[in-house]
Coordinates of C-alpha atoms in Angstrom, one line a residue:
M1 CA 114.7 20.7 -17.5
P2 CA 115.7 22.9 -14.6
H3 CA 114.5 22.4 -11.0
L4 CA 114.1 18.7 -11.2
Q5 CA 112.9 17.0 -8.0
G6 CA 114.7 14.1 -6.2
I7 CA 117.0 13.7 -3.2
R8 CA 120.0 12.5 -5.2
I9 CA 120.0 15.3 -7.8
N10 CA 119.5 17.9 -5.0
L11 CA 121.7 16.2 -2.4
Q12 CA 123.9 19.2 -1.5
Q13 CA 120.9 21.4 -0.7
F14 CA 119.2 18.6 1.0
I15 CA 122.1 18.2 3.4
W16 CA 122.4 21.9 4.1
Q17 CA 118.7 22.0 5.0
A18 CA 119.3 19.1 7.4
V19 CA 122.2 21.1 9.0
Q20 CA 119.9 24.1 9.4
V21 CA 117.2 22.1 11.3
S22 CA 119.8 20.6 13.5
F23 CA 120.7 24.1 14.8
V24 CA 117.1 24.6 15.7
G25 CA 117.0 21.3 17.4
L26 CA 120.0 22.2 19.5
M27 CA 118.2 25.3 20.8
I28 CA 115.1 23.3 21.7
G29 CA 117.2 20.6 23.5
M30 CA 118.8 23.3 25.6
E31 CA 115.5 24.6 26.6
R32 CA 113.9 21.3 27.4
N33 CA 116.5 19.8 29.8
V34 CA 117.9 22.7 31.9
L35 CA 115.2 25.4 31.8
P36 CA 112.5 23.7 33.9
V37 CA 114.9 22.9 36.7
V38 CA 116.5 26.4 36.5
A39 CA 113.0 27.9 36.9
Q40 CA 112.7 26.1 40.2
Q41 CA 116.2 26.3 41.6
D42 CA 117.5 29.7 40.3
F43 CA 114.3 31.7 40.1
G44 CA 112.5 30.2 43.1
V45 CA 109.4 29.0 41.3
P46 CA 107.6 26.6 43.8
K47 CA 107.3 23.0 42.7
S48 CA 103.6 23.3 43.1
S49 CA 103.2 26.2 40.7
F50 CA 102.8 24.1 37.6
L51 CA 100.9 26.7 35.6
Y52 CA 103.6 29.3 36.3
L53 CA 106.2 26.8 35.1
M54 CA 104.1 26.3 32.0
S55 CA 103.8 30.0 31.1
F56 CA 107.0 29.8 28.9
V57 CA 105.5 26.9 26.9
I58 CA 102.2 28.7 26.6
S59 CA 103.8 31.8 25.0
F60 CA 106.1 29.7 23.0
G61 CA 103.3 27.6 21.5
L62 CA 101.1 30.5 20.7
V63 CA 103.8 32.5 19.0
K64 CA 105.4 29.6 17.2
G65 CA 102.0 28.3 16.0
M66 CA 101.0 31.7 14.5
L67 CA 104.5 32.1 12.9
N68 CA 104.3 28.7 11.3
F69 CA 101.3 29.9 9.3
V70 CA 102.9 33.3 8.6
A71 CA 106.1 31.6 7.5
G72 CA 104.2 29.3 5.1
R73 CA 102.3 32.1 3.5
L74 CA 105.2 34.6 3.4
S75 CA 107.5 32.0 1.8
E76 CA 105.1 31.7 -1.2
R77 CA 105.6 35.4 -1.8
I78 CA 109.2 36.2 -1.0
G79 CA 110.8 32.7 -1.1
R80 CA 111.9 30.1 1.3
K81 CA 115.5 31.3 2.0
P82 CA 114.6 34.9 3.2
V83 CA 112.2 33.4 5.7
L84 CA 114.8 30.8 6.8
V85 CA 117.4 33.6 7.3
M86 CA 114.9 35.6 9.4
G87 CA 114.3 32.5 11.5
N88 CA 118.0 32.2 12.2
V89 CA 118.3 35.9 13.1
F90 CA 115.6 35.3 15.8
L91 CA 116.5 31.6 16.3
G92 CA 116.0 31.7 20.1
I93 CA 112.3 32.8 19.8
N94 CA 111.4 32.1 16.2
Q95 CA 111.6 28.4 15.4
G96 CA 108.4 28.7 13.5
F97 CA 110.3 30.4 10.6
A98 CA 113.5 28.3 10.6
W99 CA 112.2 24.8 11.1
S100 CA 109.2 25.4 8.9
M101 CA 111.3 26.4 6.0
T102 CA 113.6 23.4 6.2
V103 CA 110.6 21.1 5.9
T104 CA 109.0 23.1 3.1
S105 CA 112.3 23.3 1.2
K106 CA 112.9 19.5 1.4
V107 CA 109.4 18.9 0.1
D108 CA 110.0 21.3 -2.7
I109 CA 113.1 19.5 -4.0
T110 CA 112.0 15.9 -3.5
R111 CA 109.6 13.6 -5.5
P112 CA 106.2 12.8 -4.0
E113 CA 107.1 9.2 -3.3
Q114 CA 110.2 10.3 -1.4
R115 CA 108.6 12.7 1.0
G116 CA 108.3 10.2 3.9
L117 CA 112.1 9.7 3.7
A118 CA 112.7 13.4 3.3
T119 CA 110.6 14.5 6.3
G120 CA 112.0 11.6 8.3
I121 CA 115.6 12.8 7.6
N122 CA 114.6 16.4 8.4
E123 CA 113.0 15.5 11.7
F124 CA 115.8 13.1 12.5
A125 CA 118.3 15.9 12.1
G126 CA 116.3 18.2 14.3
Y127 CA 115.4 15.8 17.1
A128 CA 118.7 14.0 17.3
A129 CA 120.1 17.5 17.9
V130 CA 117.3 18.0 20.6
G131 CA 118.5 14.9 22.4
T132 CA 122.2 15.7 22.0
A133 CA 121.7 19.2 23.4
G134 CA 119.8 17.9 26.4
I135 CA 122.8 15.7 27.4
V136 CA 125.5 18.3 26.6
T137 CA 123.7 21.2 28.4
G138 CA 123.1 19.0 31.4
Y139 CA 126.9 18.5 31.7
L140 CA 127.7 22.1 31.0
A141 CA 125.2 23.3 33.6
Q142 CA 126.8 21.1 36.1
R143 CA 130.3 22.3 35.3
V144 CA 129.8 26.1 34.7
G145 CA 126.3 26.8 36.1
A146 CA 122.9 26.7 34.4
R147 CA 122.6 30.3 33.1
P148 CA 126.2 30.7 31.7
A149 CA 125.7 27.3 30.0
L150 CA 122.4 28.3 28.4
L151 CA 123.7 31.7 27.2
G152 CA 127.0 30.5 25.7
F153 CA 125.5 27.5 24.0
A154 CA 122.6 29.5 22.6
L155 CA 124.9 32.3 21.2
L156 CA 127.1 29.8 19.4
V157 CA 124.2 27.9 17.8
I158 CA 122.5 31.1 16.6
A159 CA 125.7 32.4 15.0
L160 CA 126.4 29.2 13.2
G161 CA 122.8 28.8 12.0
L162 CA 122.7 32.3 10.6
I163 CA 126.1 32.1 8.8
T164 CA 125.4 28.8 7.2
A165 CA 122.0 29.9 6.0
L166 CA 123.3 33.0 4.4
V167 CA 126.3 31.3 2.7
F168 CA 125.1 27.8 1.7
V169 CA 121.3 27.6 1.4
R170 CA 119.6 28.1 -1.9
E171 CA 116.1 29.3 -2.6
T172 CA 113.7 26.4 -3.4
L173 CA 110.5 28.2 -4.3
P174 CA 111.4 27.8 -8.1
W175 CA 111.2 24.0 -7.6
A176 CA 107.6 24.3 -6.3
R177 CA 106.6 26.6 -9.2
A178 CA 108.2 24.3 -11.7
E179 CA 106.3 21.3 -10.2
S180 CA 103.1 23.3 -10.4
R181 CA 103.7 24.0 -14.1
R182 CA 104.4 20.4 -14.9
H183 CA 101.1 19.3 -13.3
A184 CA 99.3 22.1 -15.2
D185 CA 100.9 21.1 -18.5
G186 CA 100.4 17.3 -18.0
K187 CA 104.2 16.8 -18.0
H188 CA 104.6 15.4 -14.5
Q189 CA 106.6 12.2 -14.5
G190 CA 106.3 9.4 -11.9
L191 CA 103.6 8.8 -9.3
K192 CA 100.9 11.5 -9.6
P193 CA 99.6 12.9 -6.3
R194 CA 95.9 13.3 -5.8
F195 CA 95.6 16.8 -4.5
A196 CA 92.7 17.8 -2.2
E197 CA 89.8 19.4 -4.1
G198 CA 87.9 22.4 -3.0
L199 CA 90.3 25.3 -3.4
S200 CA 91.2 27.5 -6.4
S201 CA 94.7 27.4 -7.8
H202 CA 95.7 30.6 -5.9
P203 CA 93.6 30.7 -2.7
T204 CA 93.7 33.5 -0.1
S205 CA 95.3 32.9 3.2
M206 CA 92.0 32.6 5.0
Q207 CA 90.7 30.2 2.4
V208 CA 93.7 27.9 2.9
F209 CA 93.5 28.1 6.7
A210 CA 89.7 27.3 6.8
F211 CA 90.1 24.5 4.3
V212 CA 92.9 22.7 6.0
S213 CA 91.6 23.4 9.5
F214 CA 88.0 22.5 9.2
R215 CA 86.5 21.9 5.7
H216 CA 88.5 18.9 4.5
G217 CA 88.1 15.7 6.6
T218 CA 91.6 14.3 6.1
F219 CA 93.4 17.7 6.7
S220 CA 91.4 18.4 9.8
A221 CA 92.0 15.0 11.3
L222 CA 95.7 15.4 10.6
C223 CA 95.6 18.8 12.3
Q224 CA 94.0 17.4 15.5
A225 CA 96.6 14.6 15.6
G226 CA 99.3 17.3 15.5
V227 CA 97.6 19.0 18.5
A228 CA 97.6 15.8 20.4
N229 CA 101.2 15.2 19.5
K230 CA 102.3 18.5 20.9
V231 CA 100.2 18.1 24.1
A232 CA 102.2 15.0 24.7
D233 CA 105.4 16.8 23.8
T234 CA 104.6 19.5 26.3
L235 CA 104.2 16.9 29.0
L236 CA 107.6 15.4 28.2
W237 CA 109.2 18.8 27.8
V238 CA 108.2 20.3 31.2
L239 CA 106.5 17.9 33.5
F240 CA 108.5 14.8 32.7
P241 CA 111.8 16.3 33.9
L242 CA 110.0 17.6 37.0
Y243 CA 108.5 14.2 37.6
L244 CA 111.9 12.6 37.4
H245 CA 113.5 15.3 39.5
G246 CA 110.8 14.7 42.1
H247 CA 111.7 11.0 42.2
G248 CA 115.4 11.8 43.0
L249 CA 117.1 12.0 39.6
S250 CA 119.9 14.5 39.1
V251 CA 120.1 17.0 36.3
V252 CA 122.5 14.7 34.4
D253 CA 120.3 11.7 34.9
I254 CA 117.3 13.6 33.7
G255 CA 119.4 14.7 30.7
W256 CA 120.1 11.1 29.9
V257 CA 116.4 10.0 30.1
T258 CA 115.1 13.0 28.1
G259 CA 118.1 12.7 25.8
V260 CA 117.3 9.1 25.0
Y261 CA 113.7 10.1 24.2
G262 CA 114.9 12.7 21.8
L263 CA 117.6 10.6 20.2
V264 CA 115.3 7.6 19.7
W265 CA 112.7 9.9 18.3
G266 CA 115.2 11.4 15.9
A267 CA 117.1 8.3 14.8
S268 CA 113.9 6.2 14.4
Q269 CA 112.6 8.7 11.8
L270 CA 115.3 7.4 9.4
W271 CA 113.2 4.2 9.1
T272 CA 109.7 5.4 10.0
G273 CA 109.6 8.0 7.2
P274 CA 110.6 5.5 4.5
L275 CA 108.2 2.9 6.1
S276 CA 105.3 5.3 5.3
D277 CA 106.6 5.5 1.7
R278 CA 106.0 1.8 1.4
I279 CA 102.9 1.0 3.5
G280 CA 101.2 4.5 3.6
R281 CA 100.9 7.4 6.0
K282 CA 97.8 6.3 7.9
P283 CA 99.0 3.1 9.5
T284 CA 102.2 4.6 10.8
I285 CA 100.4 7.7 12.2
V286 CA 97.8 5.6 14.1
A287 CA 100.4 3.2 15.4
G288 CA 102.5 6.1 16.5
L289 CA 99.8 7.8 18.4
W290 CA 98.8 4.6 20.2
L291 CA 102.4 3.6 21.0
L292 CA 103.1 7.0 22.3
A293 CA 100.1 6.7 24.6
T294 CA 101.5 3.4 25.9
G295 CA 104.8 5.0 26.8
V296 CA 103.2 8.0 28.4
G297 CA 101.0 5.8 30.6
A298 CA 103.9 3.5 31.5
V299 CA 105.9 6.4 33.1
T300 CA 103.7 6.5 36.2
L301 CA 103.5 2.7 36.5
V302 CA 107.3 2.0 36.7
A303 CA 110.2 3.3 38.8
G304 CA 113.9 3.6 38.4
M305 CA 116.2 5.1 35.8
V306 CA 116.4 2.0 33.6
A307 CA 112.6 1.6 33.5
W308 CA 112.1 5.3 32.7
I309 CA 114.7 5.0 29.9
I310 CA 112.7 2.1 28.5
A311 CA 109.5 4.2 28.6
A312 CA 111.4 7.0 26.9
V313 CA 112.4 4.6 24.1
V314 CA 108.8 3.5 23.6
M315 CA 107.7 7.2 23.5
G316 CA 110.5 8.0 21.1
V317 CA 109.5 5.3 18.6
G318 CA 105.9 6.4 18.9
M319 CA 106.8 10.0 18.1
A320 CA 108.9 8.8 15.2
L321 CA 106.1 6.9 13.6
L322 CA 103.7 9.8 13.7
Y323 CA 105.7 13.0 13.5
P324 CA 107.3 13.1 10.1
N325 CA 104.4 11.2 8.5
L326 CA 101.8 13.8 9.6
I327 CA 103.9 16.3 7.7
A328 CA 104.3 14.1 4.7
A329 CA 100.6 13.4 4.6
V330 CA 99.8 17.1 4.5
A331 CA 102.3 17.6 1.8
D332 CA 101.0 14.6 -0.3
I333 CA 97.6 16.2 -1.0
A334 CA 98.4 19.9 -0.9
H335 CA 98.9 21.6 -4.3
P336 CA 102.4 23.1 -4.9
N337 CA 100.8 26.5 -5.3
W338 CA 99.5 26.5 -1.7
R339 CA 101.5 23.6 -0.1
S340 CA 103.6 25.9 2.1
S341 CA 100.5 27.5 3.4
A342 CA 98.9 24.2 4.0
L343 CA 102.0 23.0 5.9
G344 CA 102.0 26.3 7.8
T345 CA 98.3 25.8 8.8
Y346 CA 99.0 22.2 10.0
R347 CA 102.0 23.4 11.9
Y348 CA 100.0 26.3 13.4
W349 CA 97.5 23.8 14.9
R350 CA 100.3 21.4 15.9
D351 CA 102.4 23.9 17.7
T352 CA 99.4 25.7 19.3
G353 CA 99.1 22.3 21.0
Y354 CA 102.0 23.4 23.1
A355 CA 99.9 26.3 24.5
L356 CA 96.8 24.2 24.8
G357 CA 98.7 21.3 26.4
A358 CA 100.5 23.7 28.9
L359 CA 97.1 25.1 30.0
A360 CA 95.4 21.8 30.3
L361 CA 98.3 19.8 31.8
G362 CA 99.3 22.7 34.1
S363 CA 95.8 23.0 35.4
I364 CA 95.4 19.3 36.0
A365 CA 98.6 19.1 37.9
Q366 CA 97.8 22.3 39.8
V367 CA 94.4 21.1 40.9
A368 CA 95.6 17.6 41.7
G369 CA 98.8 18.7 43.4
L370 CA 100.4 15.8 41.5
I371 CA 102.0 15.4 38.1
A372 CA 100.8 11.8 37.5
P373 CA 97.2 12.7 36.5
A374 CA 98.6 14.8 33.6
F375 CA 100.2 11.7 32.2
W376 CA 96.9 9.8 32.4
F377 CA 95.0 12.6 30.7
T378 CA 97.6 12.7 27.9
A379 CA 97.5 8.9 27.3
A380 CA 93.8 9.0 27.0
L381 CA 94.0 12.0 24.5
L382 CA 96.5 10.2 22.3
L383 CA 94.3 7.0 22.2
G384 CA 91.3 9.1 21.1
S385 CA 93.3 11.0 18.5
G386 CA 94.5 7.8 17.0
L387 CA 90.9 6.6 16.7
W388 CA 90.0 9.9 15.0
V389 CA 92.7 9.4 12.4
L390 CA 91.7 5.8 11.9
L391 CA 88.1 6.7 11.1
R392 CA 88.5 10.0 9.2
V393 CA 91.8 10.0 7.3
Q394 CA 91.9 8.8 3.7
E395 CA 95.4 7.4 2.7
T396 CA 97.4 10.2 1.1
H397 CA 100.4 8.5 -0.4
P398 CA 100.4 8.7 -4.2
R399 CA 101.4 5.0 -4.6
V400 CA 98.2 3.9 -2.9
H401 CA 96.2 5.9 -5.5
A402 CA 98.3 4.5 -8.4
V403 CA 97.5 0.9 -7.5

């Protein structure tokens, strides 16, 4: 039977999708480390203008959030590969297309019980690249200057991402359609997912959006956890480097601390994704939110590069526990006919968290005149989000339903 699911049988395409997401991660890592400091040093943005510094993240989050949903819906009509290629053409501004399609494509070609592993590998490839780029661009900025380093690095990554997408990546929409037919015909083999009920087999865009966002308890709880996740990531993207810079760390030292966070986040997903395949999505998501809150709160309570690296490790493990497993949980209960749209809706809310976080955290820091209160607010938000997931989410992994 064509279009069989499984990592081993589709290994070549699985690897190329991981390569694609690594290119997106390299772009993000470049932006995270050097850009906030460039805004202060090269463009004269005052250190106290936290909202102005956050303006890039606000626009990024709003655009990426909307494009996640557009990408999910569009890919169900024209295919995954065309959307991925468009994402590479505009890789510097359009990560919503490129990263979304690597996730969706991996879910298409893997079995339900492998999706924790699949999303873990995908996010490992992306965020290991984020951490690597943070370190590399820190050194490049020191040697050749910040703006030449950013431009040269970005052009190289964009070119490689586009070429490899055009030449090596295959369309995976036929896998999703074949999976849907097997479920309809009763020919699905292996663990059977329990899809969320309440939508037709071919819902409209707004029906999917409303269902995932508000009407279904588990989906909506996962969406709010995604928002809290990105509020924290906004803090660590913009204010964490500035906090470290204000405490005397150089650009290279900041690159190491933020790079460790990204590398631990990325590498740990190689075991946190498979862990959720064994024990379920819900325990790993709750533990991740609360561990991330612990690391965020610890940043303001310790001092020195070693202590901040330890806090970065804690935050990285927390992110790894929740990040791929939120995606896997959404994929578990979304029907193949509208799974890409469901993932797009979740990723809309998750990445809109960038904009919401930038507005909230920037306002808090602006009013207080200090960065530390933004860390305390974020830690409290993460603790509350974990409690919401604990109380509202029903376990989604198909193995739990099969027991």
